[in-house]
């Protein structure tokens, strides 16, 4: 692999890593606060793409307005899912919510098939995103650069919310202890709703960049990035934001660079990535960057 | 009621079932027969997953993976060398698999054993990972199997799958295996071993402090559950006549989970009834995808409606029927006797 | 009659009795926190040891260390002369140690009867095949289990509740069921973690008698953790007092009651609790 080709792959990997990373942050936020592996997160991501598609194509929203509309709708969807599918089960064993999230994932996919149709649709890509930037011998897609820049902005925004705002503080307290949070007068329900809104909005933003990169949208499009991000979140240490981002990078690198380096084994990429997941969980259950949790009482 | 009476009644019921099978094989509509076969395979899958998830409390998402192993292993053993040759036109099947052909029964057993071996490997991490983490590990395993089967072209024929599998599966096979599965798992659950499994489900620390070896018993549940899943996979392959890696995706596992939830976690009767019922429901729901005429207006069929209804049902079960439709109520001859006594009193 | 039996036990010279449990320099650290520090005990056959101390003194931790629910940081644990420090929990139980839990841990979805029957599993001789095939050997064992379970339920007075779900029992009876379940593993050493917690005075009195009775009948050596001084002072032959993981006193109940260190560290607090 030549240097220029390597650079192209690298930029590609970094931007894909950010996409996975932002979706993974959604898993991490939700897991951190309510200790739920939200299997429906990838499908929320898919719904985001459809919201934007319909806003733009059917209702003729300008592109940016369609994106904002999509982000807001997705955030609302996330809040709604939590209210309907997870909140009533909060007092039951955690496994109930887990099954509920699996069911929700199933429901969203099938809903999309029936309502949006099973065929692929073309996501609108604005002209400025279609460009290819040429630096010497290195050819980089404009989308990759936009993805990286906007993702960094999103991470900064997220850090600001978590560290400097009241609701961010509430989320952090909730993630350590529900009872303490209640004693401190934190509105648990609202904080959880906000967590879902935030996680879903991040999924929506990454859905934009994902759809710009692969502009065919379909009801099962959330599965692949969803499972990638999910693995990223687990490998990074589920519940840890930093871990999710680093995990996302790792997955982005593996996804792009592995087949580029060893084209003959590219078929085994999936098996390898899932094996990584299993190995990390078995030998380092708290992930590479997760906090050590107390073992059995 | 004495044990001997119960055994006798059960034996009589089994004979009645086999008489039914005899006449069904002769006279039943092939379409219905096919659905019934599918339903019985679902029942085997549900009962075996229930041993792991319901009785032992180890939330596994690996059942589709076990099925895939069983389906492929047995298919590669019972297919004729000629069929294999025509399937593997891209990359030839490795020796000696390309020449071997063994009877269906032994192919199923070996398929089950291979799956059981996988069950051991998947069950082993149970000691280190628990709850939703275990769910993720088993999901990962199932995806690894699918990915490997998509790539090991000289064994599995890759994404093309295997086609033209001989149809050995009939009601004799599915009914017999369902009965064997139910008896074996029921006997495990009712034995001292079953009590240990249920103890692990209810409180691991307490179970361990009564001297129950957690590892041994969790692995036991996985191995037995996986064996029957493997057999069910073998039966399904021969029923559908075609298998490919992607038909054993996580969605298949979700369906089995839905069945055991609806039937009630840790309820064998529920798993069997809902398993068979599920096959008929899914078939019956096909009508929603066909064009309909209501009051002279034609409503076009909507593709995917069937699965949407299914997923809504799933969500309703999860949210409102946490105990399933059957709850803790199991079929028992005592229960039947009581039912008759009540009727007599009424008369 | 029961009290007389105790008197007999007490007059026996402790030195000639065999050592059941020996903890040497046992220490447990959680991160920087020392939960148990240099704990030593030499427990003779038939002895009834009381373990007391304020909340967080490390009493339950000692139980958890003995049955290896958590590993020791330093030190050695011997049971009938055999080093069990590194053995797994299930093997330790199999050797003959049983315990109850401070926060009752019954199998909530199983009946009272099943809870006790489960505890016989540890000594089951039939393998899985024998059990599933319901061969005569297993049938015999199962019958034995049924019969013994019935005896144990009678012993603690819950036989009329055999088929009730264990979680439906009142608190006091749940504690008794837990004791019966522990006895089903045929222990030589019984560890009771606050058996009187949540009981009224009548129930507590009854519990005292139960503990002494089962000790006699099943030839047990017992360690009791208890906050209720009426229990501890009445039934223990020897008491060890812990505070912040450190052993601050050891002696007979009357010695402990007069020990100024104990009064300062514990009894004052204990009275407020009661």
PDB file of C-alpha atoms in Angstrom, chain B residues 10-196:
ATOM      1  CA  UNK B  10     -48.633 -40.299  29.240  1.00  0.00           C
ATOM      2  CA  UNK B  11     -47.925 -43.490  27.293  1.00  0.00           C
ATOM      3  CA  UNK B  12     -51.527 -43.612  26.137  1.00  0.00           C
ATOM      4  CA  UNK B  13     -51.358 -39.993  25.065  1.00  0.00           C
ATOM      5  CA  UNK B  14     -48.205 -40.726  23.070  1.00  0.00           C
ATOM      6  CA  UNK B  15     -49.918 -43.659  21.348  1.00  0.00           C
ATOM      7  CA  UNK B  16     -52.888 -41.437  20.486  1.00  0.00           C
ATOM      8  CA  UNK B  17     -50.486 -38.846  19.100  1.00  0.00           C
ATOM      9  CA  UNK B  18     -48.786 -41.466  16.922  1.00  0.00           C
ATOM     10  CA  UNK B  19     -52.149 -42.701  15.596  1.00  0.00           C
ATOM     11  CA  UNK B  20     -52.844 -39.083  14.697  1.00  0.00           C
ATOM     12  CA  UNK B  21     -49.454 -38.879  13.000  1.00  0.00           C
ATOM     13  CA  UNK B  22     -50.178 -42.051  11.027  1.00  0.00           C
ATOM     14  CA  UNK B  23     -53.431 -40.700   9.623  1.00  0.00           C
ATOM     15  CA  UNK B  24     -52.039 -37.209   9.121  1.00  0.00           C
ATOM     16  CA  UNK B  25     -49.152 -38.518   7.058  1.00  0.00           C
ATOM     17  CA  UNK B  26     -51.688 -40.303   4.839  1.00  0.00           C
ATOM     18  CA  UNK B  27     -54.492 -37.783   4.556  1.00  0.00           C
ATOM     19  CA  UNK B  28     -53.459 -34.364   5.817  1.00  0.00           C
ATOM     20  CA  UNK B  29     -53.200 -31.491   3.367  1.00  0.00           C
ATOM     21  CA  UNK B  30     -49.467 -31.132   2.554  1.00  0.00           C
ATOM     22  CA  UNK B  31     -49.620 -27.412   3.219  1.00  0.00           C
ATOM     23  CA  UNK B  32     -51.034 -27.876   6.727  1.00  0.00           C
ATOM     24  CA  UNK B  33     -48.618 -30.733   7.321  1.00  0.00           C
ATOM     25  CA  UNK B  34     -45.712 -28.462   6.457  1.00  0.00           C
ATOM     26  CA  UNK B  35     -46.895 -25.796   8.891  1.00  0.00           C
ATOM     27  CA  UNK B  36     -47.368 -28.397  11.595  1.00  0.00           C
ATOM     28  CA  UNK B  37     -43.840 -29.679  10.998  1.00  0.00           C
ATOM     29  CA  UNK B  38     -42.506 -26.142  11.268  1.00  0.00           C
ATOM     30  CA  UNK B  39     -44.513 -25.596  14.436  1.00  0.00           C
ATOM     31  CA  UNK B  40     -43.099 -28.727  16.031  1.00  0.00           C
ATOM     32  CA  UNK B  41     -39.575 -27.619  15.175  1.00  0.00           C
ATOM     33  CA  UNK B  42     -40.347 -24.258  16.810  1.00  0.00           C
ATOM     34  CA  UNK B  43     -41.558 -26.204  19.835  1.00  0.00           C
ATOM     35  CA  UNK B  44     -38.264 -28.112  20.074  1.00  0.00           C
ATOM     36  CA  UNK B  45     -36.348 -24.850  19.768  1.00  0.00           C
ATOM     37  CA  UNK B  46     -38.496 -23.095  22.339  1.00  0.00           C
ATOM     38  CA  UNK B  47     -38.337 -25.881  24.909  1.00  0.00           C
ATOM     39  CA  UNK B  48     -34.570 -26.155  24.526  1.00  0.00           C
ATOM     40  CA  UNK B  49     -34.027 -22.390  24.764  1.00  0.00           C
ATOM     41  CA  UNK B  50     -36.311 -22.355  27.766  1.00  0.00           C
ATOM     42  CA  UNK B  51     -33.926 -24.700  29.559  1.00  0.00           C
ATOM     43  CA  UNK B  52     -31.182 -22.091  29.179  1.00  0.00           C
ATOM     44  CA  UNK B  53     -33.147 -18.854  29.485  1.00  0.00           C
ATOM     45  CA  UNK B  54     -36.195 -19.821  31.501  1.00  0.00           C
ATOM     46  CA  UNK B  55     -35.022 -22.473  33.921  1.00  0.00           C
ATOM     47  CA  UNK B  56     -31.379 -21.555  34.376  1.00  0.00           C
ATOM     48  CA  UNK B  57     -31.821 -17.807  33.910  1.00  0.00           C
ATOM     49  CA  UNK B  58     -28.860 -17.490  31.529  1.00  0.00           C
ATOM     50  CA  UNK B  59     -30.098 -15.073  28.903  1.00  0.00           C
ATOM     51  CA  UNK B  60     -28.783 -16.526  25.663  1.00  0.00           C
ATOM     52  CA  UNK B  61     -29.138 -15.068  22.181  1.00  0.00           C
ATOM     53  CA  UNK B  62     -27.159 -17.884  20.614  1.00  0.00           C
ATOM     54  CA  UNK B  63     -29.867 -20.301  19.577  1.00  0.00           C
ATOM     55  CA  UNK B  64     -29.791 -19.484  15.878  1.00  0.00           C
ATOM     56  CA  UNK B  65     -26.073 -20.217  15.930  1.00  0.00           C
ATOM     57  CA  UNK B  66     -26.609 -23.671  17.463  1.00  0.00           C
ATOM     58  CA  UNK B  67     -29.313 -24.343  14.888  1.00  0.00           C
ATOM     59  CA  UNK B  68     -27.030 -23.332  12.053  1.00  0.00           C
ATOM     60  CA  UNK B  69     -24.343 -25.729  13.258  1.00  0.00           C
ATOM     61  CA  UNK B  70     -26.844 -28.559  13.523  1.00  0.00           C
ATOM     62  CA  UNK B  71     -28.457 -27.796  10.181  1.00  0.00           C
ATOM     63  CA  UNK B  72     -25.171 -27.641   8.267  1.00  0.00           C
ATOM     64  CA  UNK B  73     -23.542 -30.595   9.985  1.00  0.00           C
ATOM     65  CA  UNK B  74     -26.469 -32.896   9.407  1.00  0.00           C
ATOM     66  CA  UNK B  75     -27.124 -31.672   5.859  1.00  0.00           C
ATOM     67  CA  UNK B  76     -23.506 -32.292   4.885  1.00  0.00           C
ATOM     68  CA  UNK B  77     -23.828 -35.804   6.272  1.00  0.00           C
ATOM     69  CA  UNK B  78     -27.180 -36.905   4.862  1.00  0.00           C
ATOM     70  CA  UNK B  79     -26.963 -35.262   1.423  1.00  0.00           C
ATOM     71  CA  UNK B  80     -25.975 -37.548  -1.412  1.00  0.00           C
ATOM     72  CA  UNK B  81     -22.541 -37.039  -2.998  1.00  0.00           C
ATOM     73  CA  UNK B  82     -24.278 -36.107  -6.281  1.00  0.00           C
ATOM     74  CA  UNK B  83     -26.324 -33.322  -4.681  1.00  0.00           C
ATOM     75  CA  UNK B  84     -23.227 -32.072  -2.943  1.00  0.00           C
ATOM     76  CA  UNK B  85     -21.351 -32.016  -6.228  1.00  0.00           C
ATOM     77  CA  UNK B  86     -24.044 -29.929  -7.901  1.00  0.00           C
ATOM     78  CA  UNK B  87     -24.117 -27.518  -4.943  1.00  0.00           C
ATOM     79  CA  UNK B  88     -20.404 -26.948  -4.666  1.00  0.00           C
ATOM     80  CA  UNK B  89     -19.715 -25.824  -8.233  1.00  0.00           C
ATOM     81  CA  UNK B  90     -17.670 -22.784  -7.218  1.00  0.00           C
ATOM     82  CA  UNK B  91     -15.274 -24.343  -4.742  1.00  0.00           C
ATOM     83  CA  UNK B  92     -15.425 -28.108  -4.189  1.00  0.00           C
ATOM     84  CA  UNK B  93     -16.379 -29.551  -0.834  1.00  0.00           C
ATOM     85  CA  UNK B  94     -13.432 -30.750   1.197  1.00  0.00           C
ATOM     86  CA  UNK B  95     -12.681 -34.439   1.451  1.00  0.00           C
ATOM     87  CA  UNK B  96     -14.007 -36.701   2.968  1.00  0.00           C
ATOM     88  CA  UNK B  97     -17.288 -34.799   3.355  1.00  0.00           C
ATOM     89  CA  UNK B  98     -17.850 -34.899  -0.395  1.00  0.00           C
ATOM     90  CA  UNK B  99     -18.126 -38.707  -0.402  1.00  0.00           C
ATOM     91  CA  UNK B 100     -19.865 -39.364   2.920  1.00  0.00           C
ATOM     92  CA  UNK B 101     -23.553 -40.098   3.180  1.00  0.00           C
ATOM     93  CA  UNK B 102     -25.098 -41.457   6.376  1.00  0.00           C
ATOM     94  CA  UNK B 103     -28.708 -42.088   7.467  1.00  0.00           C
ATOM     95  CA  UNK B 104     -30.827 -39.117   8.494  1.00  0.00           C
ATOM     96  CA  UNK B 105     -31.107 -40.176  12.131  1.00  0.00           C
ATOM     97  CA  UNK B 106     -27.360 -40.379  12.682  1.00  0.00           C
ATOM     98  CA  UNK B 107     -26.846 -37.154  10.780  1.00  0.00           C
ATOM     99  CA  UNK B 108     -29.246 -35.436  13.167  1.00  0.00           C
ATOM    100  CA  UNK B 109     -27.494 -36.901  16.191  1.00  0.00           C
ATOM    101  CA  UNK B 110     -24.076 -35.786  14.999  1.00  0.00           C
ATOM    102  CA  UNK B 111     -25.510 -32.358  14.152  1.00  0.00           C
ATOM    103  CA  UNK B 112     -26.899 -32.160  17.663  1.00  0.00           C
ATOM    104  CA  UNK B 113     -23.579 -33.220  19.159  1.00  0.00           C
ATOM    105  CA  UNK B 114     -21.681 -30.603  17.179  1.00  0.00           C
ATOM    106  CA  UNK B 115     -24.118 -27.965  18.405  1.00  0.00           C
ATOM    107  CA  UNK B 116     -23.717 -29.307  21.952  1.00  0.00           C
ATOM    108  CA  UNK B 117     -19.972 -28.873  21.586  1.00  0.00           C
ATOM    109  CA  UNK B 118     -20.564 -25.281  20.569  1.00  0.00           C
ATOM    110  CA  UNK B 119     -22.915 -24.991  23.542  1.00  0.00           C
ATOM    111  CA  UNK B 120     -20.045 -25.967  25.787  1.00  0.00           C
ATOM    112  CA  UNK B 121     -17.788 -23.308  24.276  1.00  0.00           C
ATOM    113  CA  UNK B 122     -20.483 -20.647  24.562  1.00  0.00           C
ATOM    114  CA  UNK B 123     -21.537 -21.734  28.034  1.00  0.00           C
ATOM    115  CA  UNK B 124     -18.018 -21.625  29.413  1.00  0.00           C
ATOM    116  CA  UNK B 125     -17.773 -17.805  29.653  1.00  0.00           C
ATOM    117  CA  UNK B 126     -20.937 -17.917  31.784  1.00  0.00           C
ATOM    118  CA  UNK B 127     -18.748 -18.033  34.830  1.00  0.00           C
ATOM    119  CA  UNK B 128     -17.236 -14.665  34.008  1.00  0.00           C
ATOM    120  CA  UNK B 129     -20.036 -12.788  32.309  1.00  0.00           C
ATOM    121  CA  UNK B 130     -23.595 -12.448  33.502  1.00  0.00           C
ATOM    122  CA  UNK B 131     -26.933 -10.948  32.589  1.00  0.00           C
ATOM    123  CA  UNK B 132     -26.940  -8.615  29.613  1.00  0.00           C
ATOM    124  CA  UNK B 133     -23.216  -9.155  29.113  1.00  0.00           C
ATOM    125  CA  UNK B 134     -23.865 -12.833  28.575  1.00  0.00           C
ATOM    126  CA  UNK B 135     -26.623 -11.939  26.139  1.00  0.00           C
ATOM    127  CA  UNK B 136     -24.062  -9.927  24.166  1.00  0.00           C
ATOM    128  CA  UNK B 137     -21.462 -12.699  24.218  1.00  0.00           C
ATOM    129  CA  UNK B 138     -23.961 -15.252  22.926  1.00  0.00           C
ATOM    130  CA  UNK B 139     -25.155 -12.797  20.276  1.00  0.00           C
ATOM    131  CA  UNK B 140     -21.530 -12.315  19.250  1.00  0.00           C
ATOM    132  CA  UNK B 141     -21.085 -16.064  19.014  1.00  0.00           C
ATOM    133  CA  UNK B 142     -24.138 -16.405  16.806  1.00  0.00           C
ATOM    134  CA  UNK B 143     -22.811 -13.690  14.477  1.00  0.00           C
ATOM    135  CA  UNK B 144     -19.366 -15.313  14.361  1.00  0.00           C
ATOM    136  CA  UNK B 145     -20.966 -18.589  13.258  1.00  0.00           C
ATOM    137  CA  UNK B 146     -22.937 -16.794  10.559  1.00  0.00           C
ATOM    138  CA  UNK B 147     -19.868 -14.968   9.343  1.00  0.00           C
ATOM    139  CA  UNK B 148     -17.736 -18.115   9.309  1.00  0.00           C
ATOM    140  CA  UNK B 149     -20.418 -20.039   7.427  1.00  0.00           C
ATOM    141  CA  UNK B 150     -20.542 -17.262   4.878  1.00  0.00           C
ATOM    142  CA  UNK B 151     -16.810 -17.606   4.307  1.00  0.00           C
ATOM    143  CA  UNK B 152     -15.877 -21.247   4.710  1.00  0.00           C
ATOM    144  CA  UNK B 153     -16.865 -21.942   1.122  1.00  0.00           C
ATOM    145  CA  UNK B 154     -15.220 -25.347   0.912  1.00  0.00           C
ATOM    146  CA  UNK B 155     -17.403 -26.581   3.756  1.00  0.00           C
ATOM    147  CA  UNK B 156     -20.588 -24.538   3.729  1.00  0.00           C
ATOM    148  CA  UNK B 157     -20.707 -23.302   0.138  1.00  0.00           C
ATOM    149  CA  UNK B 158     -20.681 -19.747   1.523  1.00  0.00           C
ATOM    150  CA  UNK B 159     -23.596 -17.365   1.081  1.00  0.00           C
ATOM    151  CA  UNK B 160     -25.043 -19.543  -1.683  1.00  0.00           C
ATOM    152  CA  UNK B 161     -26.076 -22.023   0.951  1.00  0.00           C
ATOM    153  CA  UNK B 162     -27.052 -25.612   0.335  1.00  0.00           C
ATOM    154  CA  UNK B 163     -29.912 -26.401  -2.015  1.00  0.00           C
ATOM    155  CA  UNK B 164     -31.865 -29.497  -2.973  1.00  0.00           C
ATOM    156  CA  UNK B 165     -31.672 -31.058   0.479  1.00  0.00           C
ATOM    157  CA  UNK B 166     -33.628 -34.333   0.550  1.00  0.00           C
ATOM    158  CA  UNK B 167     -36.899 -34.076   2.436  1.00  0.00           C
ATOM    159  CA  UNK B 168     -36.690 -36.670   5.135  1.00  0.00           C
ATOM    160  CA  UNK B 169     -38.440 -34.503   7.678  1.00  0.00           C
ATOM    161  CA  UNK B 170     -42.014 -35.573   8.215  1.00  0.00           C
ATOM    162  CA  UNK B 171     -44.385 -35.739  11.169  1.00  0.00           C
ATOM    163  CA  UNK B 172     -42.862 -38.995  12.381  1.00  0.00           C
ATOM    164  CA  UNK B 173     -39.536 -37.271  12.807  1.00  0.00           C
ATOM    165  CA  UNK B 174     -40.747 -33.942  14.173  1.00  0.00           C
ATOM    166  CA  UNK B 175     -43.285 -35.467  16.571  1.00  0.00           C
ATOM    167  CA  UNK B 176     -40.763 -37.998  17.868  1.00  0.00           C
ATOM    168  CA  UNK B 177     -38.090 -35.390  18.437  1.00  0.00           C
ATOM    169  CA  UNK B 178     -40.574 -33.055  20.091  1.00  0.00           C
ATOM    170  CA  UNK B 179     -41.588 -35.834  22.468  1.00  0.00           C
ATOM    171  CA  UNK B 180     -37.965 -36.732  23.204  1.00  0.00           C
ATOM    172  CA  UNK B 181     -37.092 -33.079  23.818  1.00  0.00           C
ATOM    173  CA  UNK B 182     -40.035 -32.549  26.138  1.00  0.00           C
ATOM    174  CA  UNK B 183     -39.403 -35.731  28.115  1.00  0.00           C
ATOM    175  CA  UNK B 184     -35.672 -35.184  28.496  1.00  0.00           C
ATOM    176  CA  UNK B 185     -35.948 -31.538  29.465  1.00  0.00           C
ATOM    177  CA  UNK B 186     -38.951 -32.099  31.700  1.00  0.00           C
ATOM    178  CA  UNK B 187     -37.074 -34.879  33.479  1.00  0.00           C
ATOM    179  CA  UNK B 188     -33.988 -32.701  33.913  1.00  0.00           C
ATOM    180  CA  UNK B 189     -36.045 -29.836  35.261  1.00  0.00           C
ATOM    181  CA  UNK B 190     -37.930 -32.041  37.729  1.00  0.00           C
ATOM    182  CA  UNK B 191     -34.798 -33.776  38.956  1.00  0.00           C
ATOM    183  CA  UNK B 192     -32.309 -32.652  41.526  1.00  0.00           C
ATOM    184  CA  UNK B 193     -30.289 -31.198  38.661  1.00  0.00           C
ATOM    185  CA  UNK B 194     -33.279 -29.100  37.638  1.00  0.00           C
ATOM    186  CA  UNK B 195     -33.648 -27.772  41.147  1.00  0.00           C
ATOM    187  CA  UNK B 196     -30.008 -26.729  41.019  1.00  0.00           C
TER     188      UNK B 196
END
